[in-house]
PDB file of C-alpha atoms in Angstrom:
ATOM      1  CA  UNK A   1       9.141 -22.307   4.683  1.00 65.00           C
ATOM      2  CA  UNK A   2       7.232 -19.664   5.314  1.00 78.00           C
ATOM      3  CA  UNK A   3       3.819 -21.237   4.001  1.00 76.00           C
ATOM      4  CA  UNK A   4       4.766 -24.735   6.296  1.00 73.00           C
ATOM      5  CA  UNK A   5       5.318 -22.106   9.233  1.00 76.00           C
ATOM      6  CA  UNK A   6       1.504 -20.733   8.806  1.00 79.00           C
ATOM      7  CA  UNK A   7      -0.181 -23.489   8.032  1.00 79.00           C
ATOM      8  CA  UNK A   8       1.362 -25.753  11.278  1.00 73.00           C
ATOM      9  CA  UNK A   9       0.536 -29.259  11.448  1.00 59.00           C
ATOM     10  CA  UNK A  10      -1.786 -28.991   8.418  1.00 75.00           C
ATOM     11  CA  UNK A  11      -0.322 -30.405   5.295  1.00 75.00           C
ATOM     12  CA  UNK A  12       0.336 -27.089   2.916  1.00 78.00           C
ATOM     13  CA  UNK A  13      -2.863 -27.710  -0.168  1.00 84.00           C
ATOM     14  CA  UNK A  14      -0.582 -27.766  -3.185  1.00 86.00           C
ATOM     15  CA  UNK A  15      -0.584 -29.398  -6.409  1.00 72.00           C
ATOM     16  CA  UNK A  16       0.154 -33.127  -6.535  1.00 68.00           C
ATOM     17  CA  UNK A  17       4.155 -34.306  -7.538  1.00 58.00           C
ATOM     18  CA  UNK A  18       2.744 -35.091 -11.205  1.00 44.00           C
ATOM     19  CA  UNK A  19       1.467 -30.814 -11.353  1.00 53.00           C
ATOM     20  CA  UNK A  20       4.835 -30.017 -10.348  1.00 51.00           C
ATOM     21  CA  UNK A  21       5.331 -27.843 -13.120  1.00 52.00           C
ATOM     22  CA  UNK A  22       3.292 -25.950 -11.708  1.00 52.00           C
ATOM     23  CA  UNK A  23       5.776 -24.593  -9.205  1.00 55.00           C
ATOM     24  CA  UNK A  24       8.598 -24.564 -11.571  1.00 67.00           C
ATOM     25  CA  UNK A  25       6.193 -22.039 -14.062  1.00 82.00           C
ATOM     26  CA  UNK A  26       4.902 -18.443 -12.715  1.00 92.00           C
ATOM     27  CA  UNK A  27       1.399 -18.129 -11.959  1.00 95.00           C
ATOM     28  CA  UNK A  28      -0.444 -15.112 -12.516  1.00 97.00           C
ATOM     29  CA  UNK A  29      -4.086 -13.949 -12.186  1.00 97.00           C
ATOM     30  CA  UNK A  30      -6.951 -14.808 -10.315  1.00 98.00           C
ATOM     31  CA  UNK A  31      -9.203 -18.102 -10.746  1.00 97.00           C
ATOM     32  CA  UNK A  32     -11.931 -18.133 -13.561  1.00 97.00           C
ATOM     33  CA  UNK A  33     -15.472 -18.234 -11.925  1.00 96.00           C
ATOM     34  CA  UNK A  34     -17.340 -20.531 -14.229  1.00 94.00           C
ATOM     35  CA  UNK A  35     -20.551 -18.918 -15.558  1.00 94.00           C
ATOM     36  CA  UNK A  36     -23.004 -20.681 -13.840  1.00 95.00           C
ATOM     37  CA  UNK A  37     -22.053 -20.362 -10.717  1.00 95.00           C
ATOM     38  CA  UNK A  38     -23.453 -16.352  -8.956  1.00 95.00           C
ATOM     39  CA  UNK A  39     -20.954 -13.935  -7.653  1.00 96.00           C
ATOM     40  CA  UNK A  40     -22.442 -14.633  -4.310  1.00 93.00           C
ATOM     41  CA  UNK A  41     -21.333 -18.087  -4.260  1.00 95.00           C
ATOM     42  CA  UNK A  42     -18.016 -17.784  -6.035  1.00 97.00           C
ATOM     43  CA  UNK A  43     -16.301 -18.209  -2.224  1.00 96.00           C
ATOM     44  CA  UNK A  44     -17.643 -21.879  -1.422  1.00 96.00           C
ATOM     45  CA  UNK A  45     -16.265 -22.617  -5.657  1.00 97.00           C
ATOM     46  CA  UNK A  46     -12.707 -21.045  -4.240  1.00 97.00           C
ATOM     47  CA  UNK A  47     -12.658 -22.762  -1.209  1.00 97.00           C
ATOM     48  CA  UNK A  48     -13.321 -25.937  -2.679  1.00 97.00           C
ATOM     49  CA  UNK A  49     -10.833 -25.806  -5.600  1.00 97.00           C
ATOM     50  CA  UNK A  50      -8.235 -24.046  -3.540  1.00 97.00           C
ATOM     51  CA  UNK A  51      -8.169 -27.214  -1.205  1.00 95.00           C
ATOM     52  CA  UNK A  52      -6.888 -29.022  -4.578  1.00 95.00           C
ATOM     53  CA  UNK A  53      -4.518 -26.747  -4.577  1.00 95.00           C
ATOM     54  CA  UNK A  54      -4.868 -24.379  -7.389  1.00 96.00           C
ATOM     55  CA  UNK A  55      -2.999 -21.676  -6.844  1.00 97.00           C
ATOM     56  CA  UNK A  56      -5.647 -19.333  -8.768  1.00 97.00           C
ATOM     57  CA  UNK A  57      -7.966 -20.234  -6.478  1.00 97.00           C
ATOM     58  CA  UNK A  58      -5.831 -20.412  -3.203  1.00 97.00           C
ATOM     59  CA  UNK A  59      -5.416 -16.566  -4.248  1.00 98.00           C
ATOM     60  CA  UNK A  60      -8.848 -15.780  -4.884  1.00 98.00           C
ATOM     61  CA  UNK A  61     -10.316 -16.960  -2.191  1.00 98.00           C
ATOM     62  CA  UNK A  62      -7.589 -15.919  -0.145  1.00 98.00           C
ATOM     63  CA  UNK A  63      -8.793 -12.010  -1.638  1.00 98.00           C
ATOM     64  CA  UNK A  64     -12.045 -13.119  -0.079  1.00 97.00           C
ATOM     65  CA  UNK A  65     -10.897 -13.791   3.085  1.00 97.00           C
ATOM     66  CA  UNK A  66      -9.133 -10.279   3.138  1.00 95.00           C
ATOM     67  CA  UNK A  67     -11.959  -8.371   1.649  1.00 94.00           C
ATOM     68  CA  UNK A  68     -14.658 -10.031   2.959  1.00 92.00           C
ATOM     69  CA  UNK A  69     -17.056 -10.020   0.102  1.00 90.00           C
ATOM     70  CA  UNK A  70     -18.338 -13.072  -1.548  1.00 84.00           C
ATOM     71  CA  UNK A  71     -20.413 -13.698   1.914  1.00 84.00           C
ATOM     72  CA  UNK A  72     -17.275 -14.850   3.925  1.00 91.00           C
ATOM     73  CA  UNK A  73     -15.747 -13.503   7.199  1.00 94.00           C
ATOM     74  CA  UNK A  74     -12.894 -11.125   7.179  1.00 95.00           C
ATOM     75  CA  UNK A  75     -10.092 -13.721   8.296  1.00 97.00           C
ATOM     76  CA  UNK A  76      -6.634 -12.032   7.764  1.00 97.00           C
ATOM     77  CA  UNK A  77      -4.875 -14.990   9.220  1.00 96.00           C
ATOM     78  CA  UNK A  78      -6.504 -17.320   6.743  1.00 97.00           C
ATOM     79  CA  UNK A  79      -6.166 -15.185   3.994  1.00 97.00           C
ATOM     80  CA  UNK A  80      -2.439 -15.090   4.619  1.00 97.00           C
ATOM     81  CA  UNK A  81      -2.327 -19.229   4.804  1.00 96.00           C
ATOM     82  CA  UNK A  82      -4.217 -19.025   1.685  1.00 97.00           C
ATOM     83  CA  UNK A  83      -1.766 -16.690   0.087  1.00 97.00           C
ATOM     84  CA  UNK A  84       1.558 -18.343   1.230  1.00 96.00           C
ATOM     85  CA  UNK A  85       0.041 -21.654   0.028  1.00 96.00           C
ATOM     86  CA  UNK A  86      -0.240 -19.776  -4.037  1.00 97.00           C
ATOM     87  CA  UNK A  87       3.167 -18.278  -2.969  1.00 96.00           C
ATOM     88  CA  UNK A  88       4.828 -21.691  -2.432  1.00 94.00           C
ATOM     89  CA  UNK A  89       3.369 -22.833  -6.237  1.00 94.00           C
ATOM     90  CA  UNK A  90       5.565 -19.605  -7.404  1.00 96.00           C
ATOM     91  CA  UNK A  91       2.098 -17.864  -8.167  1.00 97.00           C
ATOM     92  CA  UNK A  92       3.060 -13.902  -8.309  1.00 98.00           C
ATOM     93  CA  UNK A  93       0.416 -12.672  -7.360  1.00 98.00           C
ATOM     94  CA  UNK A  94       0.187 -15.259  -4.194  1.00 98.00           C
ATOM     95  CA  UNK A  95       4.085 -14.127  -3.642  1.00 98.00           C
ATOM     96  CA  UNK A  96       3.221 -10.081  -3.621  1.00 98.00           C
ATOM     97  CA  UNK A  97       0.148 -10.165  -1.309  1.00 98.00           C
ATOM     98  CA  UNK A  98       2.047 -12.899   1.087  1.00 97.00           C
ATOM     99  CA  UNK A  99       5.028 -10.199   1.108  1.00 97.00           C
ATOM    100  CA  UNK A 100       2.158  -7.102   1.933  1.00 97.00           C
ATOM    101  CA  UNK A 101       1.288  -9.561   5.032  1.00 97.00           C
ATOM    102  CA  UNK A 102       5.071  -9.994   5.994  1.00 97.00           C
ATOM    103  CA  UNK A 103       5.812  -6.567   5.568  1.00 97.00           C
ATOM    104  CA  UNK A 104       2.873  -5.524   7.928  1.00 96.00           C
ATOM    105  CA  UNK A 105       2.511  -8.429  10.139  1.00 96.00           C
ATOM    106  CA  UNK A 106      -1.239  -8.621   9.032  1.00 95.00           C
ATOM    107  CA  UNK A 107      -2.529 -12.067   9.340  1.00 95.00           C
ATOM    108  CA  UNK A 108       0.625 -13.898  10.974  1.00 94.00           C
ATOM    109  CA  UNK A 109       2.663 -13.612  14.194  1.00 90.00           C
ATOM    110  CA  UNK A 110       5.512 -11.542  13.641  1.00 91.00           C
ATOM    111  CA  UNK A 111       6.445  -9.223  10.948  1.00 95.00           C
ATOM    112  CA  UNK A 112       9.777  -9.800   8.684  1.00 96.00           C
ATOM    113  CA  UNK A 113       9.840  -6.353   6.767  1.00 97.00           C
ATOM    114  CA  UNK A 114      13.083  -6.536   5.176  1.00 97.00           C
ATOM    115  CA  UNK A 115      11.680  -9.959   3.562  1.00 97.00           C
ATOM    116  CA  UNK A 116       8.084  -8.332   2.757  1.00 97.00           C
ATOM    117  CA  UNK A 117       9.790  -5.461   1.218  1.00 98.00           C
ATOM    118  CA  UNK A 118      12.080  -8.061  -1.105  1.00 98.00           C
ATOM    119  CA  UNK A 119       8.917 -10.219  -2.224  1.00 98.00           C
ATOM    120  CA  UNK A 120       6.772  -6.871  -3.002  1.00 98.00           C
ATOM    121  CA  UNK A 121       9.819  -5.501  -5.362  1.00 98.00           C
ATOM    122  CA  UNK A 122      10.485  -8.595  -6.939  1.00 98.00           C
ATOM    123  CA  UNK A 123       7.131  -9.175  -7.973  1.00 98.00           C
ATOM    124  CA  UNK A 124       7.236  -5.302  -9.051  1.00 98.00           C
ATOM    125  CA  UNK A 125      10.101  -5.908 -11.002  1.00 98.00           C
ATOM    126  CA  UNK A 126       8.581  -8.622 -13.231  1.00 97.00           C
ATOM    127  CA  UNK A 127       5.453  -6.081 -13.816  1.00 98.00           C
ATOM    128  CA  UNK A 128       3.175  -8.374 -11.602  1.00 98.00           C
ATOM    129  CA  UNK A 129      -0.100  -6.000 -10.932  1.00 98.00           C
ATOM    130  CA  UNK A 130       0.009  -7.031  -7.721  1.00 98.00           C
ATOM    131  CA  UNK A 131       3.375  -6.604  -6.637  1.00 98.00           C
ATOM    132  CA  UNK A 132       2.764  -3.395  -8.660  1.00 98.00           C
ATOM    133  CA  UNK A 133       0.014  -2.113  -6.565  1.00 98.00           C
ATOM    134  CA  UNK A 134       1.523  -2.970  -3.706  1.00 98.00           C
ATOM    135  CA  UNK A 135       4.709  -1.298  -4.099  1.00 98.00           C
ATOM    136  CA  UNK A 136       2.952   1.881  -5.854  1.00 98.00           C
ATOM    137  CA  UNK A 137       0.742   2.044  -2.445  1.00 98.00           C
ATOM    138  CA  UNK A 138       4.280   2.432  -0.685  1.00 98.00           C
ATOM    139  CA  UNK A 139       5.092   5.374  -2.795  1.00 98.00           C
ATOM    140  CA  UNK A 140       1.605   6.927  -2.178  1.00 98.00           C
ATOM    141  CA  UNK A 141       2.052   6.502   1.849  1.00 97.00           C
ATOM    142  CA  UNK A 142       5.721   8.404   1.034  1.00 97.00           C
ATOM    143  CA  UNK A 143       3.910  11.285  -1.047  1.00 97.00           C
ATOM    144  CA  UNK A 144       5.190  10.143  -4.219  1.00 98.00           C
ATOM    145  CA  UNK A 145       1.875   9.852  -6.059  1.00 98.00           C
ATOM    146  CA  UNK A 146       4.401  10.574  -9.184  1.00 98.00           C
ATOM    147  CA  UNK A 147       5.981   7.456  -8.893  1.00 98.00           C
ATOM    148  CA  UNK A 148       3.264   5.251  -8.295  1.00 98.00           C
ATOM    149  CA  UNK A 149       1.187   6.638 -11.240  1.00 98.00           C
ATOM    150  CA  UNK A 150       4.061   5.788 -13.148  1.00 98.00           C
ATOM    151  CA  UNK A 151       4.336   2.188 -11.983  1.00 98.00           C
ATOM    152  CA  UNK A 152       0.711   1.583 -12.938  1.00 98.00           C
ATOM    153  CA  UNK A 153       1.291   3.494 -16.274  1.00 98.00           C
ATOM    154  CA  UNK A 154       4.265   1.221 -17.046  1.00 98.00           C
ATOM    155  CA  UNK A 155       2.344  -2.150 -15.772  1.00 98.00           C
ATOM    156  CA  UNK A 156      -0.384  -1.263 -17.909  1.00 98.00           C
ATOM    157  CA  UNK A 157       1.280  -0.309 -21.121  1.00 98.00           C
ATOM    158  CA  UNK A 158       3.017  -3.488 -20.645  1.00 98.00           C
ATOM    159  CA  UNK A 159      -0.335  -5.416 -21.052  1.00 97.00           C
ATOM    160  CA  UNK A 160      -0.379  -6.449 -17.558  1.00 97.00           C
ATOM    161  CA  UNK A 161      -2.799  -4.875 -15.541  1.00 98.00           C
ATOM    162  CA  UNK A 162      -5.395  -6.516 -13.122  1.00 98.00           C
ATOM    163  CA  UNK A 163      -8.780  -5.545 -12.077  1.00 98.00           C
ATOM    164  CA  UNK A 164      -7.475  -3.402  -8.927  1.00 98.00           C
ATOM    165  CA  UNK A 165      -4.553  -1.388 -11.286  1.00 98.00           C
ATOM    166  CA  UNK A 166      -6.512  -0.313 -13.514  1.00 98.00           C
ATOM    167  CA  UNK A 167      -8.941   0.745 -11.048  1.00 98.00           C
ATOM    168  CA  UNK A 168      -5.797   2.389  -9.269  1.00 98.00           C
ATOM    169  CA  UNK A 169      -4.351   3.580 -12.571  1.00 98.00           C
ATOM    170  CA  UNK A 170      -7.909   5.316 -13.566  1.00 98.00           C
ATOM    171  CA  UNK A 171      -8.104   6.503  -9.769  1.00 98.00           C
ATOM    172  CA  UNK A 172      -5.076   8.638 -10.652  1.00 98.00           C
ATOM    173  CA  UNK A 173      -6.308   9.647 -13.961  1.00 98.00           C
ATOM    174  CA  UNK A 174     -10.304  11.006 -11.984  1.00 98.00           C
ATOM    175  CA  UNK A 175      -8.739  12.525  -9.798  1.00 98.00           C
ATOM    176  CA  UNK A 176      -5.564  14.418 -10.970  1.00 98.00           C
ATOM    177  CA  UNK A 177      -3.215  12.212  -8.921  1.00 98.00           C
ATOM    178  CA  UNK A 178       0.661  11.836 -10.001  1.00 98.00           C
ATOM    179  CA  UNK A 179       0.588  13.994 -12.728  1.00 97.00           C
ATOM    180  CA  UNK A 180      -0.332  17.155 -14.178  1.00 95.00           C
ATOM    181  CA  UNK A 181      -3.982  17.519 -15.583  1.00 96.00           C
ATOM    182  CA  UNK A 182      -6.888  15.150 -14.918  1.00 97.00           C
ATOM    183  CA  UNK A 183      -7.982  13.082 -17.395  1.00 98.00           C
ATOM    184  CA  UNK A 184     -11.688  11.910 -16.488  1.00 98.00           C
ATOM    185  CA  UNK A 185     -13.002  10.239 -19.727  1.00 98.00           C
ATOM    186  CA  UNK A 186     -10.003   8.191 -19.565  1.00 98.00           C
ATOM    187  CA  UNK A 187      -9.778   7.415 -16.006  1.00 98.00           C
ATOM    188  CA  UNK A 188     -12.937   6.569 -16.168  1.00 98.00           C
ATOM    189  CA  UNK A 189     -12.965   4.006 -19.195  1.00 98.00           C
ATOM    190  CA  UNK A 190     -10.050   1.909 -17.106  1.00 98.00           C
ATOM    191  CA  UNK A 191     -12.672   1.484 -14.609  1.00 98.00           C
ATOM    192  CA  UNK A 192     -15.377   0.468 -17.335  1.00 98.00           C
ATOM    193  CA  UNK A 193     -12.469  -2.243 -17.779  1.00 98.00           C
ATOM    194  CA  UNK A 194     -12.211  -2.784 -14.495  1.00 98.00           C
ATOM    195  CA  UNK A 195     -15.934  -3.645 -13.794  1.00 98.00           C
ATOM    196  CA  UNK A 196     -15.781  -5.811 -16.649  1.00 98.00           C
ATOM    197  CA  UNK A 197     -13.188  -8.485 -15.241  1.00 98.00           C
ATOM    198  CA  UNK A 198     -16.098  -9.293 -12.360  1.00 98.00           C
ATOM    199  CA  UNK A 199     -15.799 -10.092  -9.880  1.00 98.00           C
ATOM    200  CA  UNK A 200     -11.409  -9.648 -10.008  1.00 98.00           C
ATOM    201  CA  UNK A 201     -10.644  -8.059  -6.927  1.00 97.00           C
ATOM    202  CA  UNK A 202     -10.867  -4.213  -7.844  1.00 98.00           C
ATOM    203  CA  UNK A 203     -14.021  -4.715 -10.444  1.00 98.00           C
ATOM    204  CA  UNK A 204     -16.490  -3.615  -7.094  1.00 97.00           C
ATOM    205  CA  UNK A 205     -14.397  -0.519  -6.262  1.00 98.00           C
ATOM    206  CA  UNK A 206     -14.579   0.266 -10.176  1.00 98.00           C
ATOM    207  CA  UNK A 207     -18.460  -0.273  -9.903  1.00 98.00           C
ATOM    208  CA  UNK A 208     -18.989   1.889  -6.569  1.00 98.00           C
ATOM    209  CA  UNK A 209     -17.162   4.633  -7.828  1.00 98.00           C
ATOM    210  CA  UNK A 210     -18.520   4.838 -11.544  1.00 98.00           C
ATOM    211  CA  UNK A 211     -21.800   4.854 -10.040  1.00 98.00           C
ATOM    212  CA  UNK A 212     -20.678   7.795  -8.068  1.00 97.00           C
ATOM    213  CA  UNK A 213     -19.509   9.587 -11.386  1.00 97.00           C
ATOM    214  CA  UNK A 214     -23.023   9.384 -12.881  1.00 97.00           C
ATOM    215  CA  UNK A 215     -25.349   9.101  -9.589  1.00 95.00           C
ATOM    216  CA  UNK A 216     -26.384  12.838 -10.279  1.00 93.00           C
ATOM    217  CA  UNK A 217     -26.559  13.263 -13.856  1.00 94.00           C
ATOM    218  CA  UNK A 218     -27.159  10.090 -15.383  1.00 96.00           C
ATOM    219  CA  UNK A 219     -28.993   7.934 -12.508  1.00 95.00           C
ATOM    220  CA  UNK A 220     -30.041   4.881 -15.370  1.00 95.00           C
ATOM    221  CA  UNK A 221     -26.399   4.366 -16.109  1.00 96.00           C
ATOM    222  CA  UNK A 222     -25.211   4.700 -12.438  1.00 97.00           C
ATOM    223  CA  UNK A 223     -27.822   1.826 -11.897  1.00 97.00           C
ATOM    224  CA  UNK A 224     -25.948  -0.567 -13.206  1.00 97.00           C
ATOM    225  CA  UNK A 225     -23.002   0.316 -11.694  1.00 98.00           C
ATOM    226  CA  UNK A 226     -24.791   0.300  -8.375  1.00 97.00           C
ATOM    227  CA  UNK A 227     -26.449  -3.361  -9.329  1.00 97.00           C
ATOM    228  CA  UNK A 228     -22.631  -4.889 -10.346  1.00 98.00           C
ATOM    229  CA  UNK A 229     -20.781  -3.296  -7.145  1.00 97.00           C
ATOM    230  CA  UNK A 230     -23.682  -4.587  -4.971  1.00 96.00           C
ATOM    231  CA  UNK A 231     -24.088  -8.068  -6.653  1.00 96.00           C
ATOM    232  CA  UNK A 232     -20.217  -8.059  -5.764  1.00 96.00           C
ATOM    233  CA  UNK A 233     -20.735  -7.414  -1.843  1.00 94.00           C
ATOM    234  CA  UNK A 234     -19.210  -4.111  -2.137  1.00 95.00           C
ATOM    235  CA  UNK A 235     -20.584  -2.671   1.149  1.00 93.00           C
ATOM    236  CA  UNK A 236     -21.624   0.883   0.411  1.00 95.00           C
ATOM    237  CA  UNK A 237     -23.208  -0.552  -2.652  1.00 96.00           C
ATOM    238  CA  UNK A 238     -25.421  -2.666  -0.510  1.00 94.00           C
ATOM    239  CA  UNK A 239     -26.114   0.029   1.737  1.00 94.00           C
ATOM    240  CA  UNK A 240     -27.050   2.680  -0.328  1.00 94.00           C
ATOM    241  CA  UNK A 241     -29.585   0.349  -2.092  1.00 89.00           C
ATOM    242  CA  UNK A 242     -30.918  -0.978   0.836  1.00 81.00           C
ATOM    243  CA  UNK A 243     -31.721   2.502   1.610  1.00 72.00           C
ATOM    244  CA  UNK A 244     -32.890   3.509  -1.682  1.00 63.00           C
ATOM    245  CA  UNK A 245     -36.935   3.076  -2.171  1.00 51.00           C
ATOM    246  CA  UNK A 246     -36.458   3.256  -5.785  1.00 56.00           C
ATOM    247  CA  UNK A 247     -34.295  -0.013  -6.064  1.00 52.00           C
TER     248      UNK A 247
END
């Protein structure tokens, strides 16, 4: 309903009746780029399979849309359509970002946060990422950086984490968030597996921000950090080598 709602007269991009399994089965995870195709171009390869209506896609490109990196326009309306259209497919991930959008009014008319809150926790409950980072960001804007640490703990040890939790998960870890003592090395190896699901939502924060760890003492390895969270569109990343002579 809500999905028909945002996307009007337009006929909702989902699988045809012969892929309806596809709604009947939880989706997870974001679409596969294929390995020819640059991380600068992998929003036209969304856009194109998300009007199929794969619900990987639909997702991804919706991230896009949000983020805008990939060399698109921020466009939180459309990246809500985008999402809602995943969501109605039963993709998770679709399902936790749509209920982010719902909760906050960001990208439709009018908020419902009573039915953001219930899609967020849901997806949380089945140890979605998303719905994990979602409702772990909650607890953070409530002060309880231990419960959200544990969240991403659990999700991980579960074998379930995306790109953006364990960049989240190794945030806490760097920086001594949620629990007692930091734990850098490790913190920072979550991040090494962040950057290597590229270009996952999350993977260009995890970039950035190892290249920040070892701009200072170890400026060849923070070069490739810098060269991954640019190649991504991660702004700073462009920035600072734009400004850089050097690269």
């Amino acid at each position: 309903m809500v999905a028909k709602d945002l996307w009007g007269a337009t006929d909702v991009p989902v699988f045809p009746p012969m892929d309806a399994h596809v709604c009947n089965t939880a989706q997870t995870g974001e679409a596969k780029l294929k390995h020819e195709i640059p991380f600068s171009e992998r929003a036209q390869y969304f856009h194109e399979e998300a009007l199929t209506g794969s619900p990987h896609c639909q997702h991804s490109y919706g991230l896009l849309l949000w983020s805008g990196f990939g060399g698109v326009t921020q466009d939180a309306a459309a990246s809500a359509r985008w999402h809602a259209a995943a969501a109605a497919q039963n993709h998770l991930d679709g399902i936790a970002v749509l209920g982010g959008c719902l909760r906050t009014g960001t990208g439709i008319q009018k908020a419902n946060v009573g039915l953001g809150l219930l899609l967020i926790d849901y997806c949380a409950s089945q140890y979605n990422p998303t719905g994990v980072n979602k409702k772990a960001a909650l607890l953070e804007s409530n002060s309880d950086e231990k419960g959200a640490f544990l969240l991403y703990e659990e999700c991980y040890n579960r074998g379930k984490a995306n790109a953006l939790l364990l960049f989240n998960f190794g945030w806490c870890l760097v920086n001594g968030e949620g629990l007692d003592k930091k734990d850098v090395e490790r913190g920072e190896n979550l991040w090494r597996k962040a950057a290597d699901m590229a270009p996952d939502e999350g993977s260009e924060e995890a970039a950035w921000f190892l290249y920040e760890q070892y701009r200072r003492n170890d400026p060849k390895e923070a070069e490739q950090w810098i060269d991954l969270a640019a190649n991504l569109g991660y702004d700073d990343a462009v920035i600072e080598k734009g400004s850089t002579p050097s690269w």
